[in-house]
PDB file of C-alpha atoms in Angstrom:
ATOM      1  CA  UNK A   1      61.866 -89.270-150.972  1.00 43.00           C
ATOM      2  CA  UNK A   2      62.856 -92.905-150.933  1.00 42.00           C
ATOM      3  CA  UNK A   3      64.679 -94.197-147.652  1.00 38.00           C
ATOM      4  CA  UNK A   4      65.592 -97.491-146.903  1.00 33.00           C
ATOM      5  CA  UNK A   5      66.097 -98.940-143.239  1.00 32.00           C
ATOM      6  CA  UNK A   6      69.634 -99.230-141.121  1.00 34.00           C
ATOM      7  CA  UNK A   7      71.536-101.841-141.039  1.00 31.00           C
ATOM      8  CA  UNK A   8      75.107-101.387-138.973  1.00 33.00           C
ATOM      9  CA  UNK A   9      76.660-104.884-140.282  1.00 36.00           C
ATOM     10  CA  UNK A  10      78.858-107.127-137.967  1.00 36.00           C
ATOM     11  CA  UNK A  11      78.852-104.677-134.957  1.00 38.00           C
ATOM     12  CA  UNK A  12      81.564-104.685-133.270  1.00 41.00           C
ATOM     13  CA  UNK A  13      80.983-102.942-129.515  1.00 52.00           C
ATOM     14  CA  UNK A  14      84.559-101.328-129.511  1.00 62.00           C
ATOM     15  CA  UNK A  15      83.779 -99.527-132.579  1.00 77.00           C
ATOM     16  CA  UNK A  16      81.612 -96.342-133.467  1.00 89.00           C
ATOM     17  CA  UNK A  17      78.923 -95.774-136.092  1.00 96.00           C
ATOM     18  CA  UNK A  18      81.099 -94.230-139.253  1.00 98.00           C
ATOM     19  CA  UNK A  19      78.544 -92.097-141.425  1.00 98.00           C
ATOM     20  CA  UNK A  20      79.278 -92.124-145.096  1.00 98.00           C
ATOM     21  CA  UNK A  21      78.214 -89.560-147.173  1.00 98.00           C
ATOM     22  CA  UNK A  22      77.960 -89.909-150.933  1.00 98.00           C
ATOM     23  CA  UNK A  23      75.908 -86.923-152.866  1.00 98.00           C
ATOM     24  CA  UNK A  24      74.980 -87.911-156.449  1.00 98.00           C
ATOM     25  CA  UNK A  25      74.110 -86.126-159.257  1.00 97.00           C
ATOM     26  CA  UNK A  26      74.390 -87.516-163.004  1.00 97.00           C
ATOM     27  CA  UNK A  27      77.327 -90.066-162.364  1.00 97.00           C
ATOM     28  CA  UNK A  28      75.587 -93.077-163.638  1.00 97.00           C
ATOM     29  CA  UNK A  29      78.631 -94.235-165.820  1.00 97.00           C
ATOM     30  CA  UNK A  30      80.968 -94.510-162.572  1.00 97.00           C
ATOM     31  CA  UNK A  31      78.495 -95.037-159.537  1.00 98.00           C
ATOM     32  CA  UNK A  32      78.265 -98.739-159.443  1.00 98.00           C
ATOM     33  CA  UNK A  33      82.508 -98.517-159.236  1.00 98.00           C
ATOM     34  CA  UNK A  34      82.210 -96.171-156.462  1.00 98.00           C
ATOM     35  CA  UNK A  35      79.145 -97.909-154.258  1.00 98.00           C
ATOM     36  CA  UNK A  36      80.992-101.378-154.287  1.00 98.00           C
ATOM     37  CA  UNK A  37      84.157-100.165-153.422  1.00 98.00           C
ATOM     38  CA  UNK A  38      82.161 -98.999-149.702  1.00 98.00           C
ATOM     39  CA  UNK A  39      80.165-101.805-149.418  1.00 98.00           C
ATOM     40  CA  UNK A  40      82.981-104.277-149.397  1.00 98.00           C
ATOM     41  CA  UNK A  41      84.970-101.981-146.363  1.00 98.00           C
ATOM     42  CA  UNK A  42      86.812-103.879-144.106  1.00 97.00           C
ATOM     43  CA  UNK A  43      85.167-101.879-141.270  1.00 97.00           C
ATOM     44  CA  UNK A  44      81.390-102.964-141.393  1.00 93.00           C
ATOM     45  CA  UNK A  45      79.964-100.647-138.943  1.00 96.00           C
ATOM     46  CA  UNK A  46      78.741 -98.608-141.471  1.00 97.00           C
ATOM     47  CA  UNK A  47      75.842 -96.311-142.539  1.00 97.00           C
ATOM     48  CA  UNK A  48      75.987 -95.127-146.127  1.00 98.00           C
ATOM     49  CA  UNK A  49      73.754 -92.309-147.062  1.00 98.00           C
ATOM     50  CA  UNK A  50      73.442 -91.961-151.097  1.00 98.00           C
ATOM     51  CA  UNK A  51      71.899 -88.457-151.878  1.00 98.00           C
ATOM     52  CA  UNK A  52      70.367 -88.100-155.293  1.00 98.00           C
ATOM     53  CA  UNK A  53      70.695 -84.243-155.840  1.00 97.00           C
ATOM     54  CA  UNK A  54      68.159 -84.355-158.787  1.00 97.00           C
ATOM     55  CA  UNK A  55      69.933 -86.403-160.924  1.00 98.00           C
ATOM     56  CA  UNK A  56      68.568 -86.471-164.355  1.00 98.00           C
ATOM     57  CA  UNK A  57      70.364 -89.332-166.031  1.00 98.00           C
ATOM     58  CA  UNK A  58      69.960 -92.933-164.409  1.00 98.00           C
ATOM     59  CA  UNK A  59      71.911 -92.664-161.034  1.00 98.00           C
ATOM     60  CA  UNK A  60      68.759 -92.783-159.070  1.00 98.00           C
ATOM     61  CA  UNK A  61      67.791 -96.780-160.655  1.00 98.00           C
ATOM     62  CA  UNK A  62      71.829 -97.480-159.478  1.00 98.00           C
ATOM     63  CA  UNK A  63      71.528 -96.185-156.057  1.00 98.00           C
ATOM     64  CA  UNK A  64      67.740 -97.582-155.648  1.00 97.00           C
ATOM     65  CA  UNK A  65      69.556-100.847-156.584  1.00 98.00           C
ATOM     66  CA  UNK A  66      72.126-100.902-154.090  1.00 98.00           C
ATOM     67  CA  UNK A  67      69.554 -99.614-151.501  1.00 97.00           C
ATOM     68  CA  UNK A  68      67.994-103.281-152.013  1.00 97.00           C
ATOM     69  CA  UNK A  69      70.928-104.735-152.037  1.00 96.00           C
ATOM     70  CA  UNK A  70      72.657-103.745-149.041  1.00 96.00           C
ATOM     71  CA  UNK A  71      70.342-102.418-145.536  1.00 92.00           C
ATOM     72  CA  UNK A  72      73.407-100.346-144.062  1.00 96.00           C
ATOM     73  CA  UNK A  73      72.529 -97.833-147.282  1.00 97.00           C
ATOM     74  CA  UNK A  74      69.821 -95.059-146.584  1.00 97.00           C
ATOM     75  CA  UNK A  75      69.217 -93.735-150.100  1.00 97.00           C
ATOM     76  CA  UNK A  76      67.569 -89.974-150.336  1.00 97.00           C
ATOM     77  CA  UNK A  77      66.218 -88.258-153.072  1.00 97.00           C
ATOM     78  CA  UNK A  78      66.166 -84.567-153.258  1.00 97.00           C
ATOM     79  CA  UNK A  79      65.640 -81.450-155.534  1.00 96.00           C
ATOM     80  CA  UNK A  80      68.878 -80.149-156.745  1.00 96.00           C
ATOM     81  CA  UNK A  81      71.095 -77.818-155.022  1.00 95.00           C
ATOM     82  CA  UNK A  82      74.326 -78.578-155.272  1.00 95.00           C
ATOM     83  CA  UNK A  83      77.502 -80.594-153.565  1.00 95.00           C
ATOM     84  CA  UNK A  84      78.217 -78.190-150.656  1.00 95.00           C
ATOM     85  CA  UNK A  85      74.870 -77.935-149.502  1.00 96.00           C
ATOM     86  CA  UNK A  86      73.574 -81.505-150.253  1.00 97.00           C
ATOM     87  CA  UNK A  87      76.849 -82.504-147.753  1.00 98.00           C
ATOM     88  CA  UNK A  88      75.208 -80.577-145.616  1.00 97.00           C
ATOM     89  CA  UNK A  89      72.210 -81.866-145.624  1.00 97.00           C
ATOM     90  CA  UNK A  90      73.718 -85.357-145.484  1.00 98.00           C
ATOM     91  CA  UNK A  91      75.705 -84.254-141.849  1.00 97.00           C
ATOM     92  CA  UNK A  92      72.597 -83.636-140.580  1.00 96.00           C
ATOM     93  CA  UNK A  93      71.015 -86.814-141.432  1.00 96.00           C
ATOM     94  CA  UNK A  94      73.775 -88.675-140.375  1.00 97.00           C
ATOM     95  CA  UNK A  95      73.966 -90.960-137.089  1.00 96.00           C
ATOM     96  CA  UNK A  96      77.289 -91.696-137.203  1.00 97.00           C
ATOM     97  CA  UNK A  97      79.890 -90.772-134.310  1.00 97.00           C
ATOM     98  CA  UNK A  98      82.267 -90.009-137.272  1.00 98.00           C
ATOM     99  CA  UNK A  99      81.691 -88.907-141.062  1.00 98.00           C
ATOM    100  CA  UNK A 100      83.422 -89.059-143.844  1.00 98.00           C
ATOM    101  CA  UNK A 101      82.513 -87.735-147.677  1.00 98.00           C
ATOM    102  CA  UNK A 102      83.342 -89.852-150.979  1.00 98.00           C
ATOM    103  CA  UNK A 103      82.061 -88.410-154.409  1.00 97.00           C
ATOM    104  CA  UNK A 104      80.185 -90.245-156.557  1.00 98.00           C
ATOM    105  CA  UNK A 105      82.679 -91.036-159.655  1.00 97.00           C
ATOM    106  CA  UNK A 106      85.593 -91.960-157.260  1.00 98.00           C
ATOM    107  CA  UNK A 107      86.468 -94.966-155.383  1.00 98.00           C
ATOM    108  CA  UNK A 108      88.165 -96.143-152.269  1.00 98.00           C
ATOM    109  CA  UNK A 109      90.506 -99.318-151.055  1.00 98.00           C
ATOM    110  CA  UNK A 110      89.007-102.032-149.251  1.00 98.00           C
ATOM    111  CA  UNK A 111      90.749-101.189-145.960  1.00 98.00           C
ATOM    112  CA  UNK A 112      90.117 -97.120-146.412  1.00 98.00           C
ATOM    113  CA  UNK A 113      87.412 -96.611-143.332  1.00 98.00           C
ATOM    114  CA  UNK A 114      89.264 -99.375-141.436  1.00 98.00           C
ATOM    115  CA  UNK A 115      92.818 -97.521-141.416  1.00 97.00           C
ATOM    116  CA  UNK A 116      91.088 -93.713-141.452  1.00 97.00           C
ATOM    117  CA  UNK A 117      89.035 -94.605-138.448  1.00 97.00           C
ATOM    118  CA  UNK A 118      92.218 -96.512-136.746  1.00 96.00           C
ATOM    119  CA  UNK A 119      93.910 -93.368-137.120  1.00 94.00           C
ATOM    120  CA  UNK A 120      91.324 -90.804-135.477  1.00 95.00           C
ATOM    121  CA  UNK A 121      90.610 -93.163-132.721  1.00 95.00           C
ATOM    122  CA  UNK A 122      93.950 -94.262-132.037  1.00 92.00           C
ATOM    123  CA  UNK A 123      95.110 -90.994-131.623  1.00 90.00           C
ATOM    124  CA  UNK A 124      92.119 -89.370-130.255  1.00 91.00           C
ATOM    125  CA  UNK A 125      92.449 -86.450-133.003  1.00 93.00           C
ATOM    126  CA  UNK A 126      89.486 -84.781-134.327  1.00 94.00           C
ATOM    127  CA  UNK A 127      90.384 -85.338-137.819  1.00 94.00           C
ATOM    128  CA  UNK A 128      92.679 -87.903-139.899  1.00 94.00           C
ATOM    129  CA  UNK A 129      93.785 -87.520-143.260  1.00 92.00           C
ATOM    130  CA  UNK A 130      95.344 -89.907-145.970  1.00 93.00           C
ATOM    131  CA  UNK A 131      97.276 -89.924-149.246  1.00 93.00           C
ATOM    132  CA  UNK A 132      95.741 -90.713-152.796  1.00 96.00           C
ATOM    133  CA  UNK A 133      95.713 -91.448-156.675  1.00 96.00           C
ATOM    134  CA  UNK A 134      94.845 -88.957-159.350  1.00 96.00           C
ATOM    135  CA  UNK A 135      93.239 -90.988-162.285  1.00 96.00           C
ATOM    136  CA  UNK A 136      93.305 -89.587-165.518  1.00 94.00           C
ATOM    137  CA  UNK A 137      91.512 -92.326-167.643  1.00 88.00           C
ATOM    138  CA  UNK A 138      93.537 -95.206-167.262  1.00 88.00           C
ATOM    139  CA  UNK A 139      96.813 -93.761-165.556  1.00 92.00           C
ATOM    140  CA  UNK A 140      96.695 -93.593-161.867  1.00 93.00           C
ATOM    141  CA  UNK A 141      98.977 -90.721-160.410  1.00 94.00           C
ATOM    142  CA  UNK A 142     100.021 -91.342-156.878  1.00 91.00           C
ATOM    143  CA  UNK A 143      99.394 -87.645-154.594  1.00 86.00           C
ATOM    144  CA  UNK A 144     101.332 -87.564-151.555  1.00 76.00           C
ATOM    145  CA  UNK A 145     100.506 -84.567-149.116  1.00 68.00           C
ATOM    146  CA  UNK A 146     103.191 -82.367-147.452  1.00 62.00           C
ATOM    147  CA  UNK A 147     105.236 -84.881-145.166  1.00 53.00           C
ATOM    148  CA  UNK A 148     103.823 -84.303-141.789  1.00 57.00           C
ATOM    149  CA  UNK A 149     104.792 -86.327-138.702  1.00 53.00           C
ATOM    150  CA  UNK A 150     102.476 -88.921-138.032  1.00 53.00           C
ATOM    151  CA  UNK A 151     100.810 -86.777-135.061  1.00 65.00           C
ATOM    152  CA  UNK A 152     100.186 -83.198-135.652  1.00 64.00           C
ATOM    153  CA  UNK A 153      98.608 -80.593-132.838  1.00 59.00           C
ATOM    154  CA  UNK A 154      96.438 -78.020-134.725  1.00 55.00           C
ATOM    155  CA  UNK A 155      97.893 -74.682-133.242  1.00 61.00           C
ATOM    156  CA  UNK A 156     101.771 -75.009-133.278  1.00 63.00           C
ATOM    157  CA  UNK A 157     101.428 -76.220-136.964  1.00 65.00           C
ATOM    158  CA  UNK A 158      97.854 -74.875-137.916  1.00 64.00           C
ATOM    159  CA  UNK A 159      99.613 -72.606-140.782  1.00 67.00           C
ATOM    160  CA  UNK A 160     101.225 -75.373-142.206  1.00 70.00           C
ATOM    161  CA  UNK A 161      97.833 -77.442-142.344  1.00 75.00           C
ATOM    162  CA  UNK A 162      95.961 -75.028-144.001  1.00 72.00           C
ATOM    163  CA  UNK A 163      98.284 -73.972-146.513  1.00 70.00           C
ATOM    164  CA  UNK A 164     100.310 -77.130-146.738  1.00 65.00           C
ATOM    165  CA  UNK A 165      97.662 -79.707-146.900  1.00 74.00           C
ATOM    166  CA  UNK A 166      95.274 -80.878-149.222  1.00 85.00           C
ATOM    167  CA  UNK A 167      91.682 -79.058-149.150  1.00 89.00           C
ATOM    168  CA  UNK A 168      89.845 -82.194-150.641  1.00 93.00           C
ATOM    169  CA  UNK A 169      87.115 -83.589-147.477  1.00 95.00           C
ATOM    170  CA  UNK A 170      87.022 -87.114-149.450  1.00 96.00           C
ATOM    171  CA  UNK A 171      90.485 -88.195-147.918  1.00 95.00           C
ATOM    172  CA  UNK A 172      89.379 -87.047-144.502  1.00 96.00           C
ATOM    173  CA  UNK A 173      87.479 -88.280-141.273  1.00 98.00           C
ATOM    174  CA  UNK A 174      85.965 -86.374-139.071  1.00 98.00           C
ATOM    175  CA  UNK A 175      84.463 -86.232-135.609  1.00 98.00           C
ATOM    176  CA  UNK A 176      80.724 -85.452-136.274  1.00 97.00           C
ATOM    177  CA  UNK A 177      81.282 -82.741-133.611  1.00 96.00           C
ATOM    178  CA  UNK A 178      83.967 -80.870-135.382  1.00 95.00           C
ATOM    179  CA  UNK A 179      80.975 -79.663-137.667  1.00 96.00           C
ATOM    180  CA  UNK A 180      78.131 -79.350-134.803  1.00 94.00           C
ATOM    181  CA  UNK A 181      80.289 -77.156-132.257  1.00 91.00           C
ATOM    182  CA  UNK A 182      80.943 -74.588-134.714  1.00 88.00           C
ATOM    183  CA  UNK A 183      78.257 -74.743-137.154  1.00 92.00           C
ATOM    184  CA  UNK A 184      80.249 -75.564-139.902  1.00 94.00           C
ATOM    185  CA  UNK A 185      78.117 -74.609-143.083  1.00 93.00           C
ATOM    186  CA  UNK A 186      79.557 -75.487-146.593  1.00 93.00           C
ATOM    187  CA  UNK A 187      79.000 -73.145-149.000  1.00 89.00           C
ATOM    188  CA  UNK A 188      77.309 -73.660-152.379  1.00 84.00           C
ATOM    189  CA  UNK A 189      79.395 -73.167-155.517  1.00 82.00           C
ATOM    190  CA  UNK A 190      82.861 -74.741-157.073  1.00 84.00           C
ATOM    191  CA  UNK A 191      85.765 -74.385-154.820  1.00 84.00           C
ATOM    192  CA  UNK A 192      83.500 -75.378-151.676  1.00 90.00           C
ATOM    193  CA  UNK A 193      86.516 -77.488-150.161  1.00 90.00           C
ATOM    194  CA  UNK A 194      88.685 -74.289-150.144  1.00 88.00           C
ATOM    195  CA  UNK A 195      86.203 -72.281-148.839  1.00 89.00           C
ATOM    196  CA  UNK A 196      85.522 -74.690-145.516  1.00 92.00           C
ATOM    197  CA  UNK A 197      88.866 -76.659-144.981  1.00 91.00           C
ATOM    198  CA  UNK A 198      90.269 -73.857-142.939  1.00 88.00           C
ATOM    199  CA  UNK A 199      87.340 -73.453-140.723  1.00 90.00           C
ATOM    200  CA  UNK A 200      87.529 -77.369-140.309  1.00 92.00           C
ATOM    201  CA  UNK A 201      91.533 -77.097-139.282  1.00 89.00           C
ATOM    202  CA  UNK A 202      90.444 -74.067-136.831  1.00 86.00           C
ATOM    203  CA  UNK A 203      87.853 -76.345-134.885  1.00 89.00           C
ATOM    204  CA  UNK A 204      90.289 -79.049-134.145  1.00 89.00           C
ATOM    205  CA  UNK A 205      92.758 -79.703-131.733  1.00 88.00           C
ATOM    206  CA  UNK A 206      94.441 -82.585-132.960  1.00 89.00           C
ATOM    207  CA  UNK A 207      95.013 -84.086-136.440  1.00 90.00           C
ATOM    208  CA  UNK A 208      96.465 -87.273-137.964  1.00 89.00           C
ATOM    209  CA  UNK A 209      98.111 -87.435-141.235  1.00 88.00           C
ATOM    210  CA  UNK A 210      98.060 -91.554-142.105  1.00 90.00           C
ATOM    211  CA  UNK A 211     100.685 -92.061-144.892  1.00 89.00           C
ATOM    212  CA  UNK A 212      98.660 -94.383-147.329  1.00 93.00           C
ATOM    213  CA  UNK A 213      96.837 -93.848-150.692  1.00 95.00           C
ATOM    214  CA  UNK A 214      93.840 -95.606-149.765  1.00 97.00           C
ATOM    215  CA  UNK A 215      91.666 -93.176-152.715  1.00 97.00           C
ATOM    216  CA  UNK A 216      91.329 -92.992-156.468  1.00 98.00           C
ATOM    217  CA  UNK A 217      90.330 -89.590-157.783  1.00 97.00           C
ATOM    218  CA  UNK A 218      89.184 -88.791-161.212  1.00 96.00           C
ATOM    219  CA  UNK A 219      90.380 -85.466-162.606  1.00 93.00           C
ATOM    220  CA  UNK A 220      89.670 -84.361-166.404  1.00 86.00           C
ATOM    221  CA  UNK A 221      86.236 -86.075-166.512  1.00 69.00           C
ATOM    222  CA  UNK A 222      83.888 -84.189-169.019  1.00 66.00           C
ATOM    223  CA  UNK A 223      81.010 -82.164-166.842  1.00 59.00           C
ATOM    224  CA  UNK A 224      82.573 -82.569-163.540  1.00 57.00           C
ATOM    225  CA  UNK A 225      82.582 -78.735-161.490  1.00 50.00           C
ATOM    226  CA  UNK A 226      86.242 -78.017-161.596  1.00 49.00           C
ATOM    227  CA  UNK A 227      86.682 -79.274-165.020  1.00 48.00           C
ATOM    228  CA  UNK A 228      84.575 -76.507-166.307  1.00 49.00           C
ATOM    229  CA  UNK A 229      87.191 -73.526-167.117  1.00 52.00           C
ATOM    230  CA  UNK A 230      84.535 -70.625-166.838  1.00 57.00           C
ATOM    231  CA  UNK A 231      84.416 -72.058-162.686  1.00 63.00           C
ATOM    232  CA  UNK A 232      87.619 -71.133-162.050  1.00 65.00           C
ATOM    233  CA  UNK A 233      86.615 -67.436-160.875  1.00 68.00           C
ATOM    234  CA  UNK A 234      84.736 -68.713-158.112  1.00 70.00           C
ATOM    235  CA  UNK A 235      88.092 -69.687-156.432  1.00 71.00           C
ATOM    236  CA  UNK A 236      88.129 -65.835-154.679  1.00 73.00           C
ATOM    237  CA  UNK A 237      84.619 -66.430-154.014  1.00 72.00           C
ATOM    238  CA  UNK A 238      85.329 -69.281-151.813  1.00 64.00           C
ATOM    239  CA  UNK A 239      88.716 -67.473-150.488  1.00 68.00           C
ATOM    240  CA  UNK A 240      86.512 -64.499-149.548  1.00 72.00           C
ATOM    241  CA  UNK A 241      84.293 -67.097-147.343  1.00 66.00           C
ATOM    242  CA  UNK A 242      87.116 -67.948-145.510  1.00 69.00           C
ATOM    243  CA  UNK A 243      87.670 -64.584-144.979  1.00 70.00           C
ATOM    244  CA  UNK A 244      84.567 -63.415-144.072  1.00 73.00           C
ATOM    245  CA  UNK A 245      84.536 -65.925-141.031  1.00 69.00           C
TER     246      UNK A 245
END
């Protein structure tokens, strides 16, 4: 296990710690694309944990790299055990006030904690959430979430957030709390976003929808999870953990 020390950048004493957590496993081809694009935030008050999840191919060289590169990175190696549980591990670790996930072949604007974490704070919500691209090779497909006012109160509307929104924790930020109070636990297996977005929505009491497309997601790359057909079944696996709590 390889960690490197903390930097938090140009603090700022208005501003919290934001906890970044990346998990990694075989992405070499699109890592470097994804690390810059969160080293070069507009917000600096960063930490950035990179968790190798046994990564076979060479993402660990790449993220031992950037480690070097840049302090506010804490890089972690680890056996293999896939994404939900590897964010979990990475909530733990983290110091930050507020956390927010990125996965390791996708990429995010220059301004994306600045705005996200302007949002939460601004509106002392528990959770903020923001618009996106779809990239499929080279076309970018622009994703635009059910059209929510720009403050919503989880209760009143909580139906329409969990069925209306998008499940995906990448275009999120969260209070660190929204996962301690509860015990939030994602579960292992494809489909872990459905599975724990609904127990997120139930643990807040306010959440912001910011109207940007500050993300760039790949869909239809070769050996991702959901672009594996056969992986499809475990969507009532991860409908039945939702149930089940």
């Amino acid at each position: 296990m390889a960690n490197s020390r903390i930097y938090y950048g140009a603090v700022i004493k208005d501003k919290a710690l934001v906890s970044i957590i990346i998990p990694v496993f075989n992405t070499e081809r699109y890592l470097d694309k994804c690390i810059q694009s969160i080293t070069c935030q507009s917000y600096e008050k960063l930490e950035i944990l990179l968790i190798n999840d046994g990564s076979t191919d060479g993402s660990a060289l790449i993220c031992q790299k950037w480690s070097r590169r840049d302090t506010r990175i804490r890089y972690i190696e680890k056996e293999h055990s896939g994404l939900g549980a590897t964010r979990n591990f990475g909530i733990k670790k983290a110091l930050g006030e507020y956390i927010m996930f990125l996965d390791s072949d996708d990429w995010a604007e220059s301004c994306f904690v600045e705005h996200m974490y302007r949002s939460i704070t601004e509106h002392n919500a528990d959770m903020a959430f923001c618009d996106y691209y779809k990239v499929d090779g080279t076309k970018k497909i622009p994703f635009l979430t059910k059209a929510y006012t720009e403050e919503t109160i989880v209760g009143e509307a909580r139906n329409g957030l969990i069925y209306g929104a998008d499940v995906a924790m990448w275009i999120k930020i969260y209070k660190k709390d929204v996962f301690m109070k509860e015990n939030i636990q994602i579960p292992d297996g494809p489909y872990e976003d459905t599975a724990t977005y609904p127990l997120i929505v139930s643990s807040c009491e306010k959440i912001v929808h910011l109207k940007e497309k500050l993300l760039y997601y790949r869909i239809n790359r070769k050996g991702s999870i959901l672009s594996i057909q056969k992986n499809r079944k475990f969507a009532v696996n991860a409908l039945e953990y939702v149930c089940s709590k």
